[in-house]
Backbone as a ProteinNet text record, in pm:
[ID]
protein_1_A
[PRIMARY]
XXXXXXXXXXXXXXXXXXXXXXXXXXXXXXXXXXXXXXXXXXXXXXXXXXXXXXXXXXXXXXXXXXXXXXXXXXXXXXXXXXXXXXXXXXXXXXXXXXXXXXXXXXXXXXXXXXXXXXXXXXXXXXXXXXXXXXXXXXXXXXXXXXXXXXXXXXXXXXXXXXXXXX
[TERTIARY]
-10767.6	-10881.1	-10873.3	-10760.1	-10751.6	-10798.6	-10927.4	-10997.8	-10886.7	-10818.6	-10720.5	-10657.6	-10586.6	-10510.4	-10566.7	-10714.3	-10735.1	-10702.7	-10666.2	-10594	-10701.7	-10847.3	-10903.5	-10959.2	-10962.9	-11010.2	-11125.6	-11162.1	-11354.5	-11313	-11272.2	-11304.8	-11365.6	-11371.3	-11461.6	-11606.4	-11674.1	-11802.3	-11815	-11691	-11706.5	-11744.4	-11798.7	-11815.1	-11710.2	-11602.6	-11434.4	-11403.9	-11416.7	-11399.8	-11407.5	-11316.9	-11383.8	-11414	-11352	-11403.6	-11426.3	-11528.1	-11535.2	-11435.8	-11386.4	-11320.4	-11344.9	-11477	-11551.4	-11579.8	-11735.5	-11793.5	-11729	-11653	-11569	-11674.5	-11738.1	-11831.3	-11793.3	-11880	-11774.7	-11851.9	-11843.8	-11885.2	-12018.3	-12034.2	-12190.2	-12277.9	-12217.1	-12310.3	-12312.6	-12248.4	-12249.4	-12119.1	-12193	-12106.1	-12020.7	-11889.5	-11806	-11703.8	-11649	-11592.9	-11468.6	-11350	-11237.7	-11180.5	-11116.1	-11133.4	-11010.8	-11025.3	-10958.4	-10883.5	-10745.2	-10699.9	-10607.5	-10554.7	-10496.1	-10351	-10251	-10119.2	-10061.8	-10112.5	-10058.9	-10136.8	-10247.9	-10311.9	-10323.4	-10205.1	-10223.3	-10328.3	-10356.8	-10418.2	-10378.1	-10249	-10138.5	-10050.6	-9984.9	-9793.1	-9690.3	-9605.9	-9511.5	-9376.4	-9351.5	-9193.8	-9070.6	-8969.6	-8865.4	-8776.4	-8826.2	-8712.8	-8687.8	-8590.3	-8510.4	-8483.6	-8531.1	-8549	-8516.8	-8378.9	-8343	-8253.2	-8189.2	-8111.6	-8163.3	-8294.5	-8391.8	-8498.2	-8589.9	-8750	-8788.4	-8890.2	-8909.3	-9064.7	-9121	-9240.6	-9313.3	-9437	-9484.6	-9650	-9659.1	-9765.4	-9852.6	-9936	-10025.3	-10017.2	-10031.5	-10015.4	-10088.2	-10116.7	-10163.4	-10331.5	-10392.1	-10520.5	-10613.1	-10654.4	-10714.5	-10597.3	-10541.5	-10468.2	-10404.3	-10401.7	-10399.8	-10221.6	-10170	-10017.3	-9949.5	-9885.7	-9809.9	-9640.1	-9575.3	-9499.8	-9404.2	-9270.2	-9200.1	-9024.3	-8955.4	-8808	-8722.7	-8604.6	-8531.1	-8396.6	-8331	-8204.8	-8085.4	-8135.4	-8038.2	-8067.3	-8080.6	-8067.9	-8205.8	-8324.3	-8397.7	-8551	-8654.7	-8769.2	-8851.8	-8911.6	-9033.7	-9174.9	-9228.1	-9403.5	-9435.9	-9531.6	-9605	-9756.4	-9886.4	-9961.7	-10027.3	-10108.6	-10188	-10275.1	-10335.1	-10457.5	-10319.4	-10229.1	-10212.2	-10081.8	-9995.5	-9860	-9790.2	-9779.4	-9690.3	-9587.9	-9457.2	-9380.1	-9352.8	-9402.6	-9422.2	-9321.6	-9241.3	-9115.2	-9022.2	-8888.5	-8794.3	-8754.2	-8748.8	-8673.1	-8524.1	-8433.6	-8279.9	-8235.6	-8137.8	-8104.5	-8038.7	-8026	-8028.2	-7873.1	-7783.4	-7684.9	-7681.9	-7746.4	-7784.5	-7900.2	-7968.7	-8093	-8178.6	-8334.6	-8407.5	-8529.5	-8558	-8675.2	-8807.8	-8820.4	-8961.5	-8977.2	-9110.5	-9130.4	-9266.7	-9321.9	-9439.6	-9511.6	-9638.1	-9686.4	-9727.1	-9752.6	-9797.6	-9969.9	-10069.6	-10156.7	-10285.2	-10209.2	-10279.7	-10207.6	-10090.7	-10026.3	-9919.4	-9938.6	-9823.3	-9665	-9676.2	-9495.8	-9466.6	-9375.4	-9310.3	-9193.5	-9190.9	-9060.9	-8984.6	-8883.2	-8811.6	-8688.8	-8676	-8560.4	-8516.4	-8374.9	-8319.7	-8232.3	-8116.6	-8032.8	-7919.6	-7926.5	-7823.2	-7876	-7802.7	-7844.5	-7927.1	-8006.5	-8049.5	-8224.9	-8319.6	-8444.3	-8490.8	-8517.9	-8532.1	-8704.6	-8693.5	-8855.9	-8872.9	-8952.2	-8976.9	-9129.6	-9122.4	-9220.3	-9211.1	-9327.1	-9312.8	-9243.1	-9211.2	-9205.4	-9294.4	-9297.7	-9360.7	-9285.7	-9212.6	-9150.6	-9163.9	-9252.9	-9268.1	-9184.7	-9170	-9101.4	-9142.9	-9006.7	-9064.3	-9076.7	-9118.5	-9136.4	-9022.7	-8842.6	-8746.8	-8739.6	-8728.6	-8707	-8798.5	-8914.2	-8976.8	-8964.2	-8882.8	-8862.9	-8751.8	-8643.3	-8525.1	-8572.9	-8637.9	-8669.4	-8753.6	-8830.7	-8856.8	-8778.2	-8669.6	-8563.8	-8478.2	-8468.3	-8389.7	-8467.6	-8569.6	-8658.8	-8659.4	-8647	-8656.2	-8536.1	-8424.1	-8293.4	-8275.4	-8295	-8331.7	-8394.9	-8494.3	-8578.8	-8529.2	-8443.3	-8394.3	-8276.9	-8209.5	-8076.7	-8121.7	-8243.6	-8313.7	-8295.1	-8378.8	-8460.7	-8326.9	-8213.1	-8106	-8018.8	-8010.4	-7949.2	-8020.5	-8121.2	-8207.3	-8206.1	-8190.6	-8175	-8055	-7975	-7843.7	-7795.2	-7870.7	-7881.9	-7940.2	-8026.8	-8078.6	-8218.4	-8260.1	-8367.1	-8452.5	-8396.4	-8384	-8445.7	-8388.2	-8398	-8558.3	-8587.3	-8729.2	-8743.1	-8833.5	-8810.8	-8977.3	-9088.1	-9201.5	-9309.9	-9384	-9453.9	-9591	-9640.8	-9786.3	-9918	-10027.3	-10139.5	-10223.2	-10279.7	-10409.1	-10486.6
3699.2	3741.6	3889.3	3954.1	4096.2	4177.2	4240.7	4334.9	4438.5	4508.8	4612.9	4582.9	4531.3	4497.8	4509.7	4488.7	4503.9	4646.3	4623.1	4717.4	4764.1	4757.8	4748.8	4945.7	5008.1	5157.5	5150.2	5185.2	5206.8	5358.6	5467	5598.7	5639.8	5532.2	5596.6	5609.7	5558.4	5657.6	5773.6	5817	5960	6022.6	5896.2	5904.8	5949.5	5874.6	5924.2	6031.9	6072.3	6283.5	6354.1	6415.9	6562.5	6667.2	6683.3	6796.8	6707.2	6710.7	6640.8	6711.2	6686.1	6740.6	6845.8	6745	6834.5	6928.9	6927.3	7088	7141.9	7122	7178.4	7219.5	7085.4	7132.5	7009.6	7096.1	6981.5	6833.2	6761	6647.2	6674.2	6818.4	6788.1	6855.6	6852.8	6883.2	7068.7	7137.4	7267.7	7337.3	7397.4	7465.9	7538.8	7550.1	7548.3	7617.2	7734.7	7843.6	7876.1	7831.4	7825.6	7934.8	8086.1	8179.9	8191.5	8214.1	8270.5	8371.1	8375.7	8498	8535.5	8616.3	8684.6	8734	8603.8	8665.4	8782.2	8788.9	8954.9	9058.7	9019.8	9193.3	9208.4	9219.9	9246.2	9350.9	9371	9508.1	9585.4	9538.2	9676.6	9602.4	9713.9	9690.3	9763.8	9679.4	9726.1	9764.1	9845.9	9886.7	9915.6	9883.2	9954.8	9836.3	9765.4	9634.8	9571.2	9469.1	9396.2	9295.4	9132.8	8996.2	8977.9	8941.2	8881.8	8718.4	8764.8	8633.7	8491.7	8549.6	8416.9	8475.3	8381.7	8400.5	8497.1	8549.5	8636.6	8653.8	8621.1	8563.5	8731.7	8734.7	8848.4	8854.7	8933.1	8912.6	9058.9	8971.3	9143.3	9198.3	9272.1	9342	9435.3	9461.3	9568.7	9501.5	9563.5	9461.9	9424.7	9591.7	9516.6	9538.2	9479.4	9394.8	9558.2	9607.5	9812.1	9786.8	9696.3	9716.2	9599.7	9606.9	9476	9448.3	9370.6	9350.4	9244	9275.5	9171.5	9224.4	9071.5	9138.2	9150.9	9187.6	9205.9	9197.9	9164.2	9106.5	9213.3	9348.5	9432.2	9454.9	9376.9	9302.7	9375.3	9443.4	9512.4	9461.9	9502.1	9427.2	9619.5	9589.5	9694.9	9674.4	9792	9787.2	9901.5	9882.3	9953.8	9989.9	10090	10083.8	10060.3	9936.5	9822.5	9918.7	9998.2	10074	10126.6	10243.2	10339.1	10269.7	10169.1	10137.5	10188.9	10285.5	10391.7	10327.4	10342.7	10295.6	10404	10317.9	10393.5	10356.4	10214.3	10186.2	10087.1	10132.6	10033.2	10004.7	9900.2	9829.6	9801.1	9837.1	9790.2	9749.3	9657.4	9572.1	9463.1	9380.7	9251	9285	9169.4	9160.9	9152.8	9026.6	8984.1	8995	8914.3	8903.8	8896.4	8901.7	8944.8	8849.5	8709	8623.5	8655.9	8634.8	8618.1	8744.7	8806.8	8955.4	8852.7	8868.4	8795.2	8865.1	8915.4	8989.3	8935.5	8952.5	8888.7	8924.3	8803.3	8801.1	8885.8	8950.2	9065.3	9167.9	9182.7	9248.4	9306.3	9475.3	9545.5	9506.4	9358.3	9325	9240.9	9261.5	9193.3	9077.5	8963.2	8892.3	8905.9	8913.3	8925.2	8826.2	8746.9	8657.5	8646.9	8553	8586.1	8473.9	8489.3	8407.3	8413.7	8469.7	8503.5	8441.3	8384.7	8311.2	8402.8	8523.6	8599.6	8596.7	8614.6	8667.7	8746.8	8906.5	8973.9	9000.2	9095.7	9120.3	9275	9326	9477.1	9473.7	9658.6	9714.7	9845.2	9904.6	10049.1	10080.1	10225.2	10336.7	10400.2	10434.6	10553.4	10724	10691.4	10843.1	10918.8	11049.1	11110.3	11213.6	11188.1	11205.6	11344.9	11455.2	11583.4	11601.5	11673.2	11726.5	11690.6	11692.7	11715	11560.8	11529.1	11374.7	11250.8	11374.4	11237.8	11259.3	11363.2	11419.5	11389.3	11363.2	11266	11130.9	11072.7	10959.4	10909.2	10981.6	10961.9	10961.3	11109.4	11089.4	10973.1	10918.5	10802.7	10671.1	10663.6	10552.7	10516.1	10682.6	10718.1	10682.8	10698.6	10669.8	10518.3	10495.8	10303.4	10245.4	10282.1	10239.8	10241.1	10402.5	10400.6	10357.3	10322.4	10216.8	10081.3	10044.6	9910	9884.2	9970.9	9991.5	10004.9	10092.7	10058	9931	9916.3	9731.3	9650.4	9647.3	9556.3	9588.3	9718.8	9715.1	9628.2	9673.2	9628.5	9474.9	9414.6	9267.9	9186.2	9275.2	9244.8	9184.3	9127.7	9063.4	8927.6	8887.1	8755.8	8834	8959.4	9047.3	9033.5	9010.9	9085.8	9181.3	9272.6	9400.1	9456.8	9339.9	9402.2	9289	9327.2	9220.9	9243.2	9210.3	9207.7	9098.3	9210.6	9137.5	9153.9	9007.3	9007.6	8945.2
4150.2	4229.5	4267.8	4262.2	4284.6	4189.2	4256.1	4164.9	4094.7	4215	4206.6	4097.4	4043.7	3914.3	3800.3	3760.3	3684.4	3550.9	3432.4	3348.1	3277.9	3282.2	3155	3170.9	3075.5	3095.3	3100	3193.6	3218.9	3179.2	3148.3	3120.3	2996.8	2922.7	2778.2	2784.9	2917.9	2924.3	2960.4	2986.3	3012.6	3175.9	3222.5	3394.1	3495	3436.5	3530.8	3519.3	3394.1	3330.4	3402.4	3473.6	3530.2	3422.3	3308.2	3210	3099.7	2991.7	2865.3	2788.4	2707.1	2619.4	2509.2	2544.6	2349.7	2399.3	2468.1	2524.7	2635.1	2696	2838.8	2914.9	2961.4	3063.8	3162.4	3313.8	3400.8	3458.9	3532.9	3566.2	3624.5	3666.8	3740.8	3657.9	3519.4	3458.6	3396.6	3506.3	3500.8	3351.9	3295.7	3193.4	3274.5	3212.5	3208.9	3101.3	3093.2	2965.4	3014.9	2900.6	2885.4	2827.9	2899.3	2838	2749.7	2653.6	2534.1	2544.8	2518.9	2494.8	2385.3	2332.5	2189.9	2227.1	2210.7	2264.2	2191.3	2119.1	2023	2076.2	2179.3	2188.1	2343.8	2404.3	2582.2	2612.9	2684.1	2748.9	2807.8	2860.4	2903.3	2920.3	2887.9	2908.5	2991.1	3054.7	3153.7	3134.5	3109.2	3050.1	3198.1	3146.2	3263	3320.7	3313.3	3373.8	3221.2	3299.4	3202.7	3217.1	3145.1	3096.2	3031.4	2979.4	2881.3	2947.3	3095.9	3086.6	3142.5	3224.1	3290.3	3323.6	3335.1	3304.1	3439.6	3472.3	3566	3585.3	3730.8	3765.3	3767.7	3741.3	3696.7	3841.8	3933.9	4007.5	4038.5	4084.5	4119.8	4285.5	4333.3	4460.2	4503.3	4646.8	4692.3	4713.3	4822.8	4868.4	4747.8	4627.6	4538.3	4438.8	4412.1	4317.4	4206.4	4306	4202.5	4136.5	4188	4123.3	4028.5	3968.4	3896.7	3907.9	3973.2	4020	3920	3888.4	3824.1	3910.2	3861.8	3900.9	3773	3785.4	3633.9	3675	3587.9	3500.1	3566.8	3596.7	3721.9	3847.2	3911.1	4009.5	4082.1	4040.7	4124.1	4101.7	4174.3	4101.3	4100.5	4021	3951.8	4030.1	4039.8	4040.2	3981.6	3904.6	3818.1	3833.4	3819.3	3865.6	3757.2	3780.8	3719.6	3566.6	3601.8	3556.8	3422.7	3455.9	3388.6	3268.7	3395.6	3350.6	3404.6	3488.5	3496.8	3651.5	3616	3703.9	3825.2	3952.9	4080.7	4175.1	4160.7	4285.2	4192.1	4241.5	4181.8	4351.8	4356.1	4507.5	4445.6	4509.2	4494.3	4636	4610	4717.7	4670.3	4590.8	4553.2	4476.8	4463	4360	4235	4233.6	4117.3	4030.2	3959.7	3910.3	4009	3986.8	4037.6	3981	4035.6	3905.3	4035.1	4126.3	4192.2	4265.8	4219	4373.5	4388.8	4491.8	4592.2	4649.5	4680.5	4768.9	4882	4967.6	5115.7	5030	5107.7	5047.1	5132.2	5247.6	5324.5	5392.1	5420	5433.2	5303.9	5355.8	5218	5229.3	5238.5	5243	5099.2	5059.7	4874.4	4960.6	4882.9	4946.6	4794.2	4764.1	4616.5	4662.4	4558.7	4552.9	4416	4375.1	4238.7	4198.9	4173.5	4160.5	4274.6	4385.6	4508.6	4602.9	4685.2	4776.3	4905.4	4854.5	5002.9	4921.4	5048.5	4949.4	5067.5	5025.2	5100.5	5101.5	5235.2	5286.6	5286.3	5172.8	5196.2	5276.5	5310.7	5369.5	5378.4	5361.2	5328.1	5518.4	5468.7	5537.6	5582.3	5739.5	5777.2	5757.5	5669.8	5625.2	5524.3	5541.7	5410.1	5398.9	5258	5154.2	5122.3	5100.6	5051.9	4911.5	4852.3	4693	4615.2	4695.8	4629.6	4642.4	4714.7	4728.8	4622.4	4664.5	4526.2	4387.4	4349.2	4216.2	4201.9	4312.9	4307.1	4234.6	4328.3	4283	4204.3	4127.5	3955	3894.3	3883.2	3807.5	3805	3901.6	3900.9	3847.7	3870.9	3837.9	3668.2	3619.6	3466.6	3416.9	3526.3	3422.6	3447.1	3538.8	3532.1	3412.5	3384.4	3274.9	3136.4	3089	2989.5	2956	3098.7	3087.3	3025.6	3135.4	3089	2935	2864.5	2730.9	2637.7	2636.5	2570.1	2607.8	2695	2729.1	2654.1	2663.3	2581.5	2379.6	2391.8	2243.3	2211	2309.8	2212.1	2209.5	2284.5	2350.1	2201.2	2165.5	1995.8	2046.7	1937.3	1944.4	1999.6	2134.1	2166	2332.9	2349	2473.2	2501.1	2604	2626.3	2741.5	2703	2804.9	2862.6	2854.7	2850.6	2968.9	3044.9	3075.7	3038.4	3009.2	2906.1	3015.6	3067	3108.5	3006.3	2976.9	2902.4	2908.8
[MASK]
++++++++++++++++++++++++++++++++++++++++++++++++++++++++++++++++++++++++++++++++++++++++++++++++++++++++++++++++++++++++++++++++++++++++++++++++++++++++++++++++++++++

């Protein structure tokens, strides 16, 4: 007498569906477009960190979304500015690897965690930075990157060194 038990599939009219299969349109009727994309042709690419020994969560940042954020394999996480590519902060801090950076989803704070048991909380500075200081710290940003980029060569072909939005 228990309705509940019954095994039989009522879903082949298609009524239970939230998406049809065939046309990918949704239950109320409203079309519905499944966008396509071309894993060989990103639209930009992020160079300077380094992925080769575990996967590494890739996010966007900043109120409109102007930055791209990943962590890497020496222990630091990257942001890059979305539009150009061009690498604008390396955060160091961390021991180890570096798999999740996070943005606060209204405030300019990153949480970055890794394989170490700490996950830290950045936030900018109210301290500016003179001419020499920030030309310090390109240079350094640059030799990060090309450390990256030869580690990874020599790691061979299994290395990945790129994060790709498309």
């Amino acid at each position: 007498d228990d309705d509940d038990d019954d095994d039989s599939d009522d879903s082949s009219s298609g009524e239970d569906n939230i998406v049809d299969e065939d046309s990918a349109s949704l239950a109320s009727g409203e079309d519905f477009t499944v966008p396509r994309y071309a894993p060989d042709t990103p639209i930009k690419k992020y160079t300077g960190h380094r992925s080769s020994d575990t996967i590494k969560g890739v996010g966007f940042f900043g109120p409109r979304s102007e930055y791209v954020v990943s962590g890497s394999d020496d222990s630091r996480a990257f942001m890059w500015d979305r539009d150009t590519g061009r690498l604008v902060r390396v955060l160091e801090g961390h021991e180890t690897v570096v798999n999740c950076v996070v943005g606060h989803p209204h405030l300019p704070v990153l949480a970055t965690s890794g394989i170490d048991v700490v996950t830290k909380i950045w936030e900018p500075t109210e301290t500016t930075l003179d001419e020499g200081e920030v030309m310090k710290r390109h240079k350094r940003m640059n030799a990060i990157a090309r450390a990256n980029k030869l580690r990874l060569q020599e790691e061979g072909s299994g290395a990945r060194g790129t994060c790709s939005i498309q």
